[in-house]
PDB file of N, CA and C in Angstrom:
ATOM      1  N   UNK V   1       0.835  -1.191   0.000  1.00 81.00           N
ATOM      2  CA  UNK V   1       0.000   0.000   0.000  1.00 81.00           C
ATOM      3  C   UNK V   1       0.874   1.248   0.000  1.00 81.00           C
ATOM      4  N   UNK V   2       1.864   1.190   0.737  1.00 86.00           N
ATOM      5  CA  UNK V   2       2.986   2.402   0.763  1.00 86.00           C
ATOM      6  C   UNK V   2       3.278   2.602  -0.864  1.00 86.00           C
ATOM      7  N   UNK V   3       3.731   1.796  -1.271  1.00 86.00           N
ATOM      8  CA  UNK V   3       3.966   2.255  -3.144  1.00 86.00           C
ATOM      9  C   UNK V   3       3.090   2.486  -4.070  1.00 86.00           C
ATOM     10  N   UNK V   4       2.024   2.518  -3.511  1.00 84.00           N
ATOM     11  CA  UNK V   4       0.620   2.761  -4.111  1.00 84.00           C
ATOM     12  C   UNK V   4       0.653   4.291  -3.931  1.00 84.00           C
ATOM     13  N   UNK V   5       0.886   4.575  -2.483  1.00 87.00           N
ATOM     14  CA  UNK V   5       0.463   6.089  -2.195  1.00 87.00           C
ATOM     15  C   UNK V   5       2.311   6.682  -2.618  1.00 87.00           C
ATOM     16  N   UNK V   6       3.305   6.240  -2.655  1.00 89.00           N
ATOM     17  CA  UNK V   6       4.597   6.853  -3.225  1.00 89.00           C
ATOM     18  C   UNK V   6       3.966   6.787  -4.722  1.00 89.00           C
ATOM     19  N   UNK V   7       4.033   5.891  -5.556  1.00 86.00           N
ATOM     20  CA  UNK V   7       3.543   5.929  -6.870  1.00 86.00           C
ATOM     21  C   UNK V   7       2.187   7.598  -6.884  1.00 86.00           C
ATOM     22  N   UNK V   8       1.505   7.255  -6.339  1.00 87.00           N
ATOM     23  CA  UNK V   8       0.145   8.441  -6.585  1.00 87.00           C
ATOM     24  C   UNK V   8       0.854  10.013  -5.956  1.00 87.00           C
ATOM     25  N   UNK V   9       1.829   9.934  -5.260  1.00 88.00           N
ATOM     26  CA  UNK V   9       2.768  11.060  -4.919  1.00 88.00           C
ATOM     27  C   UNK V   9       3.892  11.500  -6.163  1.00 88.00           C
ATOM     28  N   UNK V  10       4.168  10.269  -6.831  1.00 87.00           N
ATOM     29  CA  UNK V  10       5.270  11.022  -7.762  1.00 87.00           C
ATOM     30  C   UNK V  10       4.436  11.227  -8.609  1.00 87.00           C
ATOM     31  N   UNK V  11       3.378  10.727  -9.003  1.00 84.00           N
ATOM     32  CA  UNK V  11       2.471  10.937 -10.586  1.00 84.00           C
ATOM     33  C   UNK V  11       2.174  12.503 -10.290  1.00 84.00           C
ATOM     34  N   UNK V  12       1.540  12.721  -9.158  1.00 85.00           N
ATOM     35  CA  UNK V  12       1.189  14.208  -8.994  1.00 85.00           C
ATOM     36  C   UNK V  12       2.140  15.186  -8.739  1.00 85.00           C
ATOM     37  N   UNK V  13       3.262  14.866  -8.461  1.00 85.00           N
ATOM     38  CA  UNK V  13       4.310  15.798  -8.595  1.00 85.00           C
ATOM     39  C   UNK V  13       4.625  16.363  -9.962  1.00 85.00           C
ATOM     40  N   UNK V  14       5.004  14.946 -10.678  1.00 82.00           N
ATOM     41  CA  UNK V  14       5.196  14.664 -12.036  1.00 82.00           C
ATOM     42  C   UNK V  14       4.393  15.627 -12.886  1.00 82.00           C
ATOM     43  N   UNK V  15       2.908  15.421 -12.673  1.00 78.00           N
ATOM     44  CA  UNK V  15       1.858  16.398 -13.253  1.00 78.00           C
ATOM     45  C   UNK V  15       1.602  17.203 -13.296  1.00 78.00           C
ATOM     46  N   UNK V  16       1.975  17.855 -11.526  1.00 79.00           N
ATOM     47  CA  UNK V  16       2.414  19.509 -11.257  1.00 79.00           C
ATOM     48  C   UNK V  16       3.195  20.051 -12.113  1.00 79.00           C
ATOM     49  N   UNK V  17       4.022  19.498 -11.893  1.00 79.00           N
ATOM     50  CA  UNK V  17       5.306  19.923 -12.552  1.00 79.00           C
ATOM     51  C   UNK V  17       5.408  20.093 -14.178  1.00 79.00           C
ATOM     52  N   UNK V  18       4.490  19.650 -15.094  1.00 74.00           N
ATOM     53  CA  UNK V  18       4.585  19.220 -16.316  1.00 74.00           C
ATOM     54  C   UNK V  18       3.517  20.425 -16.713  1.00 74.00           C
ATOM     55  N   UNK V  19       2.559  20.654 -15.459  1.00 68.00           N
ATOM     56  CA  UNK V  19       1.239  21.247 -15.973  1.00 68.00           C
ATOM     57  C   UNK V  19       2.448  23.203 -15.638  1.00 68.00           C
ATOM     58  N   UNK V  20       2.981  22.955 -14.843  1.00 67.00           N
ATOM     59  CA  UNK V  20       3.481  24.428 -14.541  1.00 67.00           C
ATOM     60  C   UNK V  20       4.398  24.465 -15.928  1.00 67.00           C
ATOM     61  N   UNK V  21       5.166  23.641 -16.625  1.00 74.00           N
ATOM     62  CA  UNK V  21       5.819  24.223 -17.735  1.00 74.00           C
ATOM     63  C   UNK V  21       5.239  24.302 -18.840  1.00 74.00           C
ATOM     64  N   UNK V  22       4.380  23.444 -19.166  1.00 71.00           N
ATOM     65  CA  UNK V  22       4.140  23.057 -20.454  1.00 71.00           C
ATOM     66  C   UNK V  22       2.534  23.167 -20.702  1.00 71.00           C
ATOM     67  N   UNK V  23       1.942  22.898 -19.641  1.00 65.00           N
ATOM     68  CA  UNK V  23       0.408  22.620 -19.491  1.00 65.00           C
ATOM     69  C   UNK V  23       0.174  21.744 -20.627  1.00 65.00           C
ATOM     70  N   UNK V  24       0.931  20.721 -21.054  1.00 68.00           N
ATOM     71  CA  UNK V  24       0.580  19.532 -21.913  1.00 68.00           C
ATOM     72  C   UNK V  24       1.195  18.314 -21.091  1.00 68.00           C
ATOM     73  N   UNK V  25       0.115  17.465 -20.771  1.00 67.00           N
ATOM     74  CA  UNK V  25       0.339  16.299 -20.284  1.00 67.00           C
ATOM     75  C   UNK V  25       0.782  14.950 -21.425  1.00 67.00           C
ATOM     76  N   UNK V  26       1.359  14.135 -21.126  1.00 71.00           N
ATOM     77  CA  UNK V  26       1.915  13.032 -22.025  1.00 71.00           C
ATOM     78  C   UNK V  26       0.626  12.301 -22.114  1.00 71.00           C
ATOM     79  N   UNK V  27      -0.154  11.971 -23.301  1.00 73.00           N
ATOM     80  CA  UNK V  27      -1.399  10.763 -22.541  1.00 73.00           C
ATOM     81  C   UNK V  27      -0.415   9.687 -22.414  1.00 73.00           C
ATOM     82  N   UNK V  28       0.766   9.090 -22.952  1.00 77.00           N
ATOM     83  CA  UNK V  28       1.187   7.823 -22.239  1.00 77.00           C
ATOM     84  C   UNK V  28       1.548   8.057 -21.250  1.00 77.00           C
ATOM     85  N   UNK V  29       2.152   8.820 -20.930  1.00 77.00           N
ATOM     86  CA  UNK V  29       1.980   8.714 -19.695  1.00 77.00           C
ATOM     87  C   UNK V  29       1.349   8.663 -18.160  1.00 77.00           C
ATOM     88  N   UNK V  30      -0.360   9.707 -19.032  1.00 77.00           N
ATOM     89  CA  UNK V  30      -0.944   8.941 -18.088  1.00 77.00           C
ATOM     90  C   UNK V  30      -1.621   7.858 -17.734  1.00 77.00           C
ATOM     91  N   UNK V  31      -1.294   7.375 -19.212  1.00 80.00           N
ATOM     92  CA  UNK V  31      -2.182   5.645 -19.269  1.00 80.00           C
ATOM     93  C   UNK V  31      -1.089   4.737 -18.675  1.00 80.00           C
ATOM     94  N   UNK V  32       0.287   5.027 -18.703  1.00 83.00           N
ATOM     95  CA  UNK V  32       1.194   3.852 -17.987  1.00 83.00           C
ATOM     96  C   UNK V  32       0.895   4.189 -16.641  1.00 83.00           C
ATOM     97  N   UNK V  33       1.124   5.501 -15.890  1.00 83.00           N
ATOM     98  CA  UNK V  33       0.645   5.699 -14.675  1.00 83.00           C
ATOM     99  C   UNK V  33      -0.803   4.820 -14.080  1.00 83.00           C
ATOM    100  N   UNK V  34      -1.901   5.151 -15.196  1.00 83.00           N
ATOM    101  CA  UNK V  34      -3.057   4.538 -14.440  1.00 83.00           C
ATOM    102  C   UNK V  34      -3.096   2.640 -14.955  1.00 83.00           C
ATOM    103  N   UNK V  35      -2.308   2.256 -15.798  1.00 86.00           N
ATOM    104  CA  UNK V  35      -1.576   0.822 -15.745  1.00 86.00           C
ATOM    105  C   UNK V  35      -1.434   0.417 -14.523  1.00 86.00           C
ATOM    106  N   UNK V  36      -0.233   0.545 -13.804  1.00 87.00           N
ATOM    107  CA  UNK V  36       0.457   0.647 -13.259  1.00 87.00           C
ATOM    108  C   UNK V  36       0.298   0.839 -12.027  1.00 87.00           C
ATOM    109  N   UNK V  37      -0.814   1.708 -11.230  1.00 86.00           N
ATOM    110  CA  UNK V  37      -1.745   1.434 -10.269  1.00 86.00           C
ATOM    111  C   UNK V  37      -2.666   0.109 -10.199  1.00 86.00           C
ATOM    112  N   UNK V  38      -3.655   0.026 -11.965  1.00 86.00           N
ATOM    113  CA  UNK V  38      -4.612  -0.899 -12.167  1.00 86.00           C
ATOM    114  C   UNK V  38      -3.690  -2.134 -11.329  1.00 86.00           C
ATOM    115  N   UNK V  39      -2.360  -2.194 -12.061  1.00 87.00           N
ATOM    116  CA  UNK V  39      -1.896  -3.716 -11.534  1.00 87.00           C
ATOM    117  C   UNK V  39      -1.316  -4.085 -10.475  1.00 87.00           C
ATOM    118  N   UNK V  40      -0.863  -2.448  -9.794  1.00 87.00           N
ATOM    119  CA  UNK V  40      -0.628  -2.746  -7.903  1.00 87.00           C
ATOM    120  C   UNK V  40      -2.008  -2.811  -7.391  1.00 87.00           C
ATOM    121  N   UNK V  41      -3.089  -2.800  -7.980  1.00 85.00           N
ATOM    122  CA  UNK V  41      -4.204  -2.568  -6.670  1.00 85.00           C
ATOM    123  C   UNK V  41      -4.995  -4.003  -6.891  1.00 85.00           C
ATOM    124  N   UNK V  42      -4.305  -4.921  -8.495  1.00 85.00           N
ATOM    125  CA  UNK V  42      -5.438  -5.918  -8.287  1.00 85.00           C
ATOM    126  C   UNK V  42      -4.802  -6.741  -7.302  1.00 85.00           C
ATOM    127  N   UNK V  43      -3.395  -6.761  -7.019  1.00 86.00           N
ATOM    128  CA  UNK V  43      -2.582  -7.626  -5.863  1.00 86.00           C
ATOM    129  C   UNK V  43      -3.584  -7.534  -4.471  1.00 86.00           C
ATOM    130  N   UNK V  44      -3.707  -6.838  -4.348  1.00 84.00           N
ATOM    131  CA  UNK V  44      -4.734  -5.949  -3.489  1.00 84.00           C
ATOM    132  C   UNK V  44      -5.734  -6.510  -2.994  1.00 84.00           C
ATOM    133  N   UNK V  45      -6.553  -6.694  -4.218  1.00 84.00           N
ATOM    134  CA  UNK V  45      -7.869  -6.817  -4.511  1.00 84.00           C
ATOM    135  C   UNK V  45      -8.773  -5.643  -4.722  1.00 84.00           C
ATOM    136  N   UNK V  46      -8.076  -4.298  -5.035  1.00 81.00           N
ATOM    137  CA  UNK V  46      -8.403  -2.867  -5.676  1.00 81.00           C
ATOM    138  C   UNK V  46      -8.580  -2.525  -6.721  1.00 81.00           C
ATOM    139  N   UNK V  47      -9.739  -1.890  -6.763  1.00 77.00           N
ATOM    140  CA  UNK V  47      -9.877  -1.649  -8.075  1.00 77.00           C
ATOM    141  C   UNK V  47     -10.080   0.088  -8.374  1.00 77.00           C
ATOM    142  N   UNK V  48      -9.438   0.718  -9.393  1.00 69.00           N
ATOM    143  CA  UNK V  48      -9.427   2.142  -9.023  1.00 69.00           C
ATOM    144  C   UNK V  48     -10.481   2.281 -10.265  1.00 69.00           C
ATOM    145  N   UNK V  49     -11.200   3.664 -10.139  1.00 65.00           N
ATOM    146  CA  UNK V  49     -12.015   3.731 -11.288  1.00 65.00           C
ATOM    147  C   UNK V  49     -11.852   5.198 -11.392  1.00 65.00           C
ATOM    148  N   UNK V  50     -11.989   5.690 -12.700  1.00 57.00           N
ATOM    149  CA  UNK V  50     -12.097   7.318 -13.497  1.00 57.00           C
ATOM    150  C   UNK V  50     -13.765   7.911 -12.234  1.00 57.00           C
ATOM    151  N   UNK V  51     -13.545   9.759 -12.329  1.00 59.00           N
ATOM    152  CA  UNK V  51     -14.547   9.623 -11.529  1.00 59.00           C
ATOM    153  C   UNK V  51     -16.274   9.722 -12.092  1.00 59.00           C
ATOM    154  N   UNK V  52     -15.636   9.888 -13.712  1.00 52.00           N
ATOM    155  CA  UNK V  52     -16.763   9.842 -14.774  1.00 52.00           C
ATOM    156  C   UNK V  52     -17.291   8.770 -15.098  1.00 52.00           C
ATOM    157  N   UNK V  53     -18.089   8.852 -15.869  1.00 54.00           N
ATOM    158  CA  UNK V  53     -18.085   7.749 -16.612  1.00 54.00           C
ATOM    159  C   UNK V  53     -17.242   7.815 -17.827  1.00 54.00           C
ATOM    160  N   UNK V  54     -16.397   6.877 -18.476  1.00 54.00           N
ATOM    161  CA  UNK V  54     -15.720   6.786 -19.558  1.00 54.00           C
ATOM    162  C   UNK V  54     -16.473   6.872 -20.812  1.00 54.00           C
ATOM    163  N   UNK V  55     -17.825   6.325 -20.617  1.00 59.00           N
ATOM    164  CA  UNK V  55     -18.752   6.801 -22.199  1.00 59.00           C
ATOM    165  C   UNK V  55     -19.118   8.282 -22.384  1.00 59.00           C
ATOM    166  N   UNK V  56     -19.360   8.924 -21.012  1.00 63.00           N
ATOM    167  CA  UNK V  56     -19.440  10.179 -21.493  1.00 63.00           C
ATOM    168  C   UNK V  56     -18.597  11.248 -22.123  1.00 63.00           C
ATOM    169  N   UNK V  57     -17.029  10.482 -21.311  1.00 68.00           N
ATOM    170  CA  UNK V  57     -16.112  11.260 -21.885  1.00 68.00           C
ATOM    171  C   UNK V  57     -15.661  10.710 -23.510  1.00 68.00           C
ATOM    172  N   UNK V  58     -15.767   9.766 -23.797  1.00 75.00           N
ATOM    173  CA  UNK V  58     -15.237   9.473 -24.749  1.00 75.00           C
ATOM    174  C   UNK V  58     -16.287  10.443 -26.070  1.00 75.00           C
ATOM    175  N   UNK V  59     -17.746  10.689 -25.510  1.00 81.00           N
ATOM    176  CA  UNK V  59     -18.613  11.287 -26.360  1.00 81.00           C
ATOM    177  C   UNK V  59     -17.758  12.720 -26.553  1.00 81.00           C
ATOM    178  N   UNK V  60     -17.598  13.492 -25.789  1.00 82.00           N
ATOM    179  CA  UNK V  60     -17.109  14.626 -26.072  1.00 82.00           C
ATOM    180  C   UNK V  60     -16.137  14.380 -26.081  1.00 82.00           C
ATOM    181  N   UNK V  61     -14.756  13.688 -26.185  1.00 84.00           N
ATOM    182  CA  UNK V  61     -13.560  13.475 -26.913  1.00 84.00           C
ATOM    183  C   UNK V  61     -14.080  13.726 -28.054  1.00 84.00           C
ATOM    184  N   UNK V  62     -15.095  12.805 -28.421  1.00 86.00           N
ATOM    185  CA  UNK V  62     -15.501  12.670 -30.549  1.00 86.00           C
ATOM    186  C   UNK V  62     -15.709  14.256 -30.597  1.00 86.00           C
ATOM    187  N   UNK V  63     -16.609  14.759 -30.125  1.00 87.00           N
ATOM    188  CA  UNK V  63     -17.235  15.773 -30.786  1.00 87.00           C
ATOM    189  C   UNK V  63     -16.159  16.896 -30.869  1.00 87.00           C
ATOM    190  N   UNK V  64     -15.347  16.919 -29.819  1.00 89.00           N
ATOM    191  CA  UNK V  64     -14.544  18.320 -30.161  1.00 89.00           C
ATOM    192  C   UNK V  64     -13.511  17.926 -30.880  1.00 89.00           C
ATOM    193  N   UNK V  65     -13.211  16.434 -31.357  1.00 92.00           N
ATOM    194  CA  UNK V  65     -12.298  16.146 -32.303  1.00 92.00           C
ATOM    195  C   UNK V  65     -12.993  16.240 -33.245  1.00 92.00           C
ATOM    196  N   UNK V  66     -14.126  16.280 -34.119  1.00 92.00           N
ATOM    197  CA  UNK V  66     -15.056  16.648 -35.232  1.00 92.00           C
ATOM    198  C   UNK V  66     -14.702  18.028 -35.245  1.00 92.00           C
ATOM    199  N   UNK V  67     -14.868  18.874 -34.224  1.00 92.00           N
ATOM    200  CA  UNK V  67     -14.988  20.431 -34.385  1.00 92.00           C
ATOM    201  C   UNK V  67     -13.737  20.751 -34.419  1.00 92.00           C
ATOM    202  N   UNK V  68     -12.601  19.754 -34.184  1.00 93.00           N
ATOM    203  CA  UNK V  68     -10.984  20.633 -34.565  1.00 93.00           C
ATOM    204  C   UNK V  68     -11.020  20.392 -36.136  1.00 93.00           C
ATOM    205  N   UNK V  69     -11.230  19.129 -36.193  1.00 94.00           N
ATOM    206  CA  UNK V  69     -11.106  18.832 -37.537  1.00 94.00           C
ATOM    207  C   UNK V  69     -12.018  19.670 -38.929  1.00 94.00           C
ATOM    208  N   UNK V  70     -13.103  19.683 -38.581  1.00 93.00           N
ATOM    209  CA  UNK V  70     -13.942  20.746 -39.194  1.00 93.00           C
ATOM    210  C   UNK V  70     -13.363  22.216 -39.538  1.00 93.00           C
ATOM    211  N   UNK V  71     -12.882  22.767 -38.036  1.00 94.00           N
ATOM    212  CA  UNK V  71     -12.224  24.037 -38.537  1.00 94.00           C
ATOM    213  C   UNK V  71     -11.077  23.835 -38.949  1.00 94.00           C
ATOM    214  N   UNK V  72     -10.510  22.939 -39.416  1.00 94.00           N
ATOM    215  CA  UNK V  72      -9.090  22.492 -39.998  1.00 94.00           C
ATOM    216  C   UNK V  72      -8.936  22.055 -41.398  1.00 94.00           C
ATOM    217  N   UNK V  73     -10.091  21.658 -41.698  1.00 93.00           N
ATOM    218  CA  UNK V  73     -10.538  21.474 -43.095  1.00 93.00           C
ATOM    219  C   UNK V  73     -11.013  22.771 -43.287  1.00 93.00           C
ATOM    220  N   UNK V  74     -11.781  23.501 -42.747  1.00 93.00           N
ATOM    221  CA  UNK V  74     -12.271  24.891 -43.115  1.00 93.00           C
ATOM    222  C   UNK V  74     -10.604  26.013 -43.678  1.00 93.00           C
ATOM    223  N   UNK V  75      -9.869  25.834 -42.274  1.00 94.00           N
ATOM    224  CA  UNK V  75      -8.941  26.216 -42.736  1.00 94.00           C
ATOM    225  C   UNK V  75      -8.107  26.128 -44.111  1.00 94.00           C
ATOM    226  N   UNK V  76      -8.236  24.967 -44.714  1.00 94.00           N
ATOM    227  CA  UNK V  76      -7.495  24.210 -45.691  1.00 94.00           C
ATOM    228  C   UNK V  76      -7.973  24.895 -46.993  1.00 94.00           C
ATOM    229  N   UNK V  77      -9.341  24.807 -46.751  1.00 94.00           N
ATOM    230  CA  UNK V  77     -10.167  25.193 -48.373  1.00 94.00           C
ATOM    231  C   UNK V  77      -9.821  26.713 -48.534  1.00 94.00           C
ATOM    232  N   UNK V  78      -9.848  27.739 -47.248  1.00 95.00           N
ATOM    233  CA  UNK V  78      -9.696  28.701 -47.375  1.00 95.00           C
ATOM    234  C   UNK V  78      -8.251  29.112 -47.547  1.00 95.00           C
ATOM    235  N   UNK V  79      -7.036  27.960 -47.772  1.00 96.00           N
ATOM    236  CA  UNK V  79      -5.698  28.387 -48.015  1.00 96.00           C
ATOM    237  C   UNK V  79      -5.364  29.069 -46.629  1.00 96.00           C
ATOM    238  N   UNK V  80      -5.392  28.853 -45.789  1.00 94.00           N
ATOM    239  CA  UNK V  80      -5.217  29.292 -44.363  1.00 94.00           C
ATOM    240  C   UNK V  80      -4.281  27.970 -44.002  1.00 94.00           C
ATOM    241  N   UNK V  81      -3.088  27.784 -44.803  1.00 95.00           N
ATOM    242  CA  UNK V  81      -2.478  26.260 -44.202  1.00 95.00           C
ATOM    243  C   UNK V  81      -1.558  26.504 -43.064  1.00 95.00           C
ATOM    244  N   UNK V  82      -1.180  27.908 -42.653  1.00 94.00           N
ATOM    245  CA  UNK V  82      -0.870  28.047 -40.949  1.00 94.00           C
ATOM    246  C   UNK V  82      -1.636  27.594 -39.955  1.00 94.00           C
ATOM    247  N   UNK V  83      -3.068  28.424 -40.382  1.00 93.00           N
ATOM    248  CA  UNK V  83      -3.949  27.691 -39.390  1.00 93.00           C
ATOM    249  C   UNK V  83      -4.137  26.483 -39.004  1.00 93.00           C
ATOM    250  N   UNK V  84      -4.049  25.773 -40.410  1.00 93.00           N
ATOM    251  CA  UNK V  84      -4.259  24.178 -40.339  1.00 93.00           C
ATOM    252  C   UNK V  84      -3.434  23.653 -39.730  1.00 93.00           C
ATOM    253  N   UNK V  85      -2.140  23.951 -40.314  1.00 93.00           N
ATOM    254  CA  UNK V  85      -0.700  23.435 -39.606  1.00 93.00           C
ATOM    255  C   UNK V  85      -0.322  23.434 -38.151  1.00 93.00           C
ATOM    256  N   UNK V  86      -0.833  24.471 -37.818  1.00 92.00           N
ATOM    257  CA  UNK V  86      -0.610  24.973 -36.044  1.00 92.00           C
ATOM    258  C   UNK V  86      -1.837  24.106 -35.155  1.00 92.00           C
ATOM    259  N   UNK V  87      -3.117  23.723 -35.996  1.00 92.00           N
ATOM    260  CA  UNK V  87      -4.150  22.875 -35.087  1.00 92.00           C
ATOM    261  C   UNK V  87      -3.422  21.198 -35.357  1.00 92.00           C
ATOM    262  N   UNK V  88      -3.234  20.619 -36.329  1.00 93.00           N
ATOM    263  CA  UNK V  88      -2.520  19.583 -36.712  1.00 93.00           C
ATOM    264  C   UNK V  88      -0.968  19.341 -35.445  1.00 93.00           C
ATOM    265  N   UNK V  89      -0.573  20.372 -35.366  1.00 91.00           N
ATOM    266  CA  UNK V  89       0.564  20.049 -34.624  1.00 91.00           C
ATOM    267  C   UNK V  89       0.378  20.399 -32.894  1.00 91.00           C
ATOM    268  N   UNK V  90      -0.326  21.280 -32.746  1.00 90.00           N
ATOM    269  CA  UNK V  90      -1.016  20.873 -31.262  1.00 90.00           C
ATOM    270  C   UNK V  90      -1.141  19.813 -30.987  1.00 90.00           C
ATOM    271  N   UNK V  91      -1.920  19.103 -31.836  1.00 90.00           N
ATOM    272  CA  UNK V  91      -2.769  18.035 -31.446  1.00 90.00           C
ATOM    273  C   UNK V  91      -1.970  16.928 -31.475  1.00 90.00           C
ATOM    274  N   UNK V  92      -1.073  17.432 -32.499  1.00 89.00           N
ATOM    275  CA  UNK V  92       0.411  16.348 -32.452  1.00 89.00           C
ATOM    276  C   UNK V  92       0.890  16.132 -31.025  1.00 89.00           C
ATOM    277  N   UNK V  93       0.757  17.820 -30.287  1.00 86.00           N
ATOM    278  CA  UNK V  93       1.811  17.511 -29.045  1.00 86.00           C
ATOM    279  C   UNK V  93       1.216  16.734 -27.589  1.00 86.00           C
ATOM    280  N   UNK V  94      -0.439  16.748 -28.114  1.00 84.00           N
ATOM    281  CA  UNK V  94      -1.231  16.220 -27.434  1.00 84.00           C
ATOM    282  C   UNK V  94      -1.787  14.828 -27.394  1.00 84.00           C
ATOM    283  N   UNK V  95      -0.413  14.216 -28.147  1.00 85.00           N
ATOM    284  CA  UNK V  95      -0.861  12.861 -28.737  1.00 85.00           C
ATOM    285  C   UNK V  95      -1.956  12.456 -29.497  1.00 85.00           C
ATOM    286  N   UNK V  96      -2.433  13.374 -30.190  1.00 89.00           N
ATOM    287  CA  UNK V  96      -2.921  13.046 -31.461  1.00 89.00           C
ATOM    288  C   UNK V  96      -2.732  13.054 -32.760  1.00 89.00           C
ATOM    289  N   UNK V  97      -2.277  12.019 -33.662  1.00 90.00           N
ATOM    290  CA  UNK V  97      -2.352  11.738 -34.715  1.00 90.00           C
ATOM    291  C   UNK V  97      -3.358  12.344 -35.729  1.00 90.00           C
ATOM    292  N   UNK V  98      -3.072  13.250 -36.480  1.00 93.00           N
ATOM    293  CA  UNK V  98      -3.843  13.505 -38.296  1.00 93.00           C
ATOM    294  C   UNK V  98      -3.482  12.655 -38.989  1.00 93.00           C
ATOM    295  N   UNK V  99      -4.602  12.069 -39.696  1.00 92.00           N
ATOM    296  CA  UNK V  99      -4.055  11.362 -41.227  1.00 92.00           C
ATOM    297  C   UNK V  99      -5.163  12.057 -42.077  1.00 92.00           C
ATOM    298  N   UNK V 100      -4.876  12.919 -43.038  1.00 91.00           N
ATOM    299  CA  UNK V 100      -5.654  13.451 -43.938  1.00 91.00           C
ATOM    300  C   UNK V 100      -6.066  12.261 -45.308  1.00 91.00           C
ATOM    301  N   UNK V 101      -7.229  11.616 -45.663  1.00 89.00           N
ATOM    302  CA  UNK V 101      -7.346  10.785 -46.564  1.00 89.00           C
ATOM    303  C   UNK V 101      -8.476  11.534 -47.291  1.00 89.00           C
ATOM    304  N   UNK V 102      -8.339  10.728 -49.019  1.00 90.00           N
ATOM    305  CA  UNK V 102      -9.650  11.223 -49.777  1.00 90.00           C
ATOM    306  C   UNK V 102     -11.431  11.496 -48.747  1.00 90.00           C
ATOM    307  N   UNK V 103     -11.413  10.532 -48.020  1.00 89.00           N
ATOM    308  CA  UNK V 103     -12.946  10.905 -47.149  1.00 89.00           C
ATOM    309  C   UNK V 103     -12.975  11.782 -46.390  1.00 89.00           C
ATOM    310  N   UNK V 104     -11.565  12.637 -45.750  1.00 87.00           N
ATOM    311  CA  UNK V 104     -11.536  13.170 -45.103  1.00 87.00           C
ATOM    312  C   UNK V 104     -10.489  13.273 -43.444  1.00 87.00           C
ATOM    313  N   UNK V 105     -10.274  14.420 -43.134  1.00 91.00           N
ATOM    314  CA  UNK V 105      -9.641  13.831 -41.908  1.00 91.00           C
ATOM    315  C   UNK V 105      -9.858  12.635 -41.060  1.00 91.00           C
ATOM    316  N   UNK V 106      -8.699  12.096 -40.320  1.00 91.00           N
ATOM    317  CA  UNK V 106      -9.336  11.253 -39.332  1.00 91.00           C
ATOM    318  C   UNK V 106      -8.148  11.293 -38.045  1.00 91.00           C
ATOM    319  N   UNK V 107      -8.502  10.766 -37.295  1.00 92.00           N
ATOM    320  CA  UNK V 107      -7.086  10.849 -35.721  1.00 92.00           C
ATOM    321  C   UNK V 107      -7.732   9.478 -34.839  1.00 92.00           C
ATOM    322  N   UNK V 108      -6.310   9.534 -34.483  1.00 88.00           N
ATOM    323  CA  UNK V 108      -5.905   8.210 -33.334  1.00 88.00           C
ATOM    324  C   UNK V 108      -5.434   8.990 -32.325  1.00 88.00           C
ATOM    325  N   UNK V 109      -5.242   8.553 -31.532  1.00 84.00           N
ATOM    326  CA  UNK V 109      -4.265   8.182 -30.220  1.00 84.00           C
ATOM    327  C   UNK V 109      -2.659   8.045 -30.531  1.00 84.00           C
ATOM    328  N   UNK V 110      -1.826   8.781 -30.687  1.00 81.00           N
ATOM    329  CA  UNK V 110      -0.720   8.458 -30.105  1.00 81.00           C
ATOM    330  C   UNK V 110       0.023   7.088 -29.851  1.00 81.00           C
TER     331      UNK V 110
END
């Protein structure tokens, strides 16, 4: 249990610290972090959970990834390829993947 609460002490240091320089978090890193608990707490018999629900968030993940992408294609037609370029590479630093195809944008995960 002690490396449970050292582990949940360095993650939030870690996060402090990342959010005061950069205010961009790694998502792998916070998916190895919440790994990494998941598998000290099933020793346990713990189980940690998000304090949402994960379907709701994943709904508005989609939608405001539709609405980057939308104004990013908007950008495109209008020859605005800074604009495009600078939302594309945010999203880069935010672990998201662009792949521009004939149907249209699309993004992954990192």
């Amino acid at each position: 249990i002690a490396t449970i609460f050292d582990l949940v002490r360095d993650a939030n240091y870690y996060l402090k610290e990342v959010q005061d320089k950069t205010g961009i978090f790694s998502h792998e890193a916070l998916v190895s972090i919440l790994a990494t608990l998941s598998k000290m707490g099933e020793v346990l018999g713990l189980e940690f959970s998000m304090k949402q629900e994960q379907g709701n968030n994943d709904k508005r993940v989609e939608q405001l990834m539709e609405l980057l992408l939308e104004l990013r294609q908007e950008a495109r037609a209008n020859r605005d390829f800074k604009t495009a370029d600078i939302i594309r590479d945010r999203l880069k630093e935010l672990g998201v993947a662009i792949e521009d195809t004939p149907q249209g944008a699309r993004w992954k995960w990192q």
